[in-house]
Amino acid sequence: MISIPLRYEIYLANLNPTIGGEIKKIRPVVVVSQNEMNRYLETIVICPLTTYNYSSYMAFSPTSEL
């Protein structure tokens, strides 16, 4: 039986082939698509993870303008 990736699980994924300056190696990724989507569609939405330590960052706060 094939296991279905669940939301927020982390996997190692081969991100080749790529276009332009995209990541070109095996990387850890987190599944961000909904479990129902993962179960019934052939496409799973993932987000590559990085260990790069950013020395500066921007803080965002929620606004009521949206």
mmCIF file of C-alpha atoms in Angstrom:
data_model
loop_
_atom_site.group_PDB
_atom_site.id
_atom_site.type_symbol
_atom_site.label_atom_id
_atom_site.label_comp_id
_atom_site.label_asym_id
_atom_site.label_seq_id
_atom_site.Cartn_x
_atom_site.Cartn_y
_atom_site.Cartn_z
ATOM 1 C CA MET A 1 0.000 0.000 0.000
ATOM 2 C CA ILE A 2 1.297 3.464 -0.897
ATOM 3 C CA SER A 3 1.499 5.906 1.998
ATOM 4 C CA ILE A 4 0.022 9.358 1.464
ATOM 5 C CA PRO A 5 2.170 12.303 2.617
ATOM 6 C CA LEU A 6 0.423 14.231 5.372
ATOM 7 C CA ARG A 7 0.458 17.978 5.909
ATOM 8 C CA TYR A 8 3.475 19.236 7.913
ATOM 9 C CA GLU A 9 5.459 16.008 7.470
ATOM 10 C CA ILE A 10 9.091 16.431 6.408
ATOM 11 C CA TYR A 11 10.646 14.411 3.582
ATOM 12 C CA LEU A 12 13.864 14.360 1.573
ATOM 13 C CA ALA A 13 13.075 15.241 -2.044
ATOM 14 C CA ASN A 14 15.165 15.277 -5.198
ATOM 15 C CA LEU A 15 14.446 18.732 -6.640
ATOM 16 C CA ASN A 16 15.978 18.020 -10.067
ATOM 17 C CA PRO A 17 15.347 19.002 -12.825
ATOM 18 C CA THR A 18 15.252 22.713 -12.176
ATOM 19 C CA ILE A 19 15.042 25.924 -14.199
ATOM 20 C CA GLY A 20 17.323 28.938 -13.697
ATOM 21 C CA GLY A 21 18.509 29.582 -10.134
ATOM 22 C CA GLU A 22 16.285 27.035 -8.424
ATOM 23 C CA ILE A 23 17.649 24.553 -5.890
ATOM 24 C CA LYS A 24 19.354 21.618 -7.643
ATOM 25 C CA LYS A 25 19.841 18.834 -5.103
ATOM 26 C CA ILE A 26 18.211 16.594 -2.531
ATOM 27 C CA ARG A 27 16.696 18.825 0.164
ATOM 28 C CA PRO A 28 14.395 18.475 3.140
ATOM 29 C CA VAL A 29 10.889 19.669 2.307
ATOM 30 C CA VAL A 30 7.716 20.146 4.325
ATOM 31 C CA VAL A 31 4.307 19.209 2.903
ATOM 32 C CA VAL A 32 2.021 22.266 2.964
ATOM 33 C CA SER A 33 -0.972 21.042 0.942
ATOM 34 C CA GLN A 34 -4.137 19.815 2.660
ATOM 35 C CA ASN A 35 -4.419 16.072 3.409
ATOM 36 C CA GLU A 36 -7.543 15.737 1.222
ATOM 37 C CA MET A 37 -5.667 17.252 -1.727
ATOM 38 C CA ASN A 38 -2.716 14.891 -1.161
ATOM 39 C CA ARG A 39 -5.070 11.896 -1.099
ATOM 40 C CA TYR A 40 -7.021 12.598 -4.311
ATOM 41 C CA LEU A 41 -4.723 14.606 -6.607
ATOM 42 C CA GLU A 42 -1.393 13.678 -8.172
ATOM 43 C CA THR A 43 0.245 16.967 -7.112
ATOM 44 C CA ILE A 44 1.543 17.679 -3.603
ATOM 45 C CA VAL A 45 2.569 21.195 -2.596
ATOM 46 C CA ILE A 46 5.879 21.316 -0.725
ATOM 47 C CA CYS A 47 8.192 23.986 0.630
ATOM 48 C CA PRO A 48 11.985 23.429 0.618
ATOM 49 C CA LEU A 49 13.701 23.965 3.957
ATOM 50 C CA THR A 50 17.051 25.641 4.514
ATOM 51 C CA THR A 51 19.584 25.839 7.312
ATOM 52 C CA TYR A 52 20.882 29.244 6.239
ATOM 53 C CA ASN A 53 21.073 31.590 9.235
ATOM 54 C CA TYR A 54 19.739 35.006 8.268
ATOM 55 C CA SER A 55 21.344 37.780 10.312
ATOM 56 C CA SER A 56 18.510 40.200 9.655
ATOM 57 C CA TYR A 57 14.840 39.690 9.092
ATOM 58 C CA MET A 58 11.640 41.600 8.569
ATOM 59 C CA ALA A 59 8.831 41.295 11.082
ATOM 60 C CA PHE A 60 5.287 41.268 9.776
ATOM 61 C CA SER A 61 2.218 41.912 11.863
ATOM 62 C CA PRO A 62 -1.362 41.164 10.885
ATOM 63 C CA THR A 63 -3.452 44.134 9.789
ATOM 64 C CA SER A 64 -7.165 44.612 9.450
ATOM 65 C CA GLU A 65 -6.729 46.119 5.954
ATOM 66 C CA LEU A 66 -6.779 42.704 4.233
#
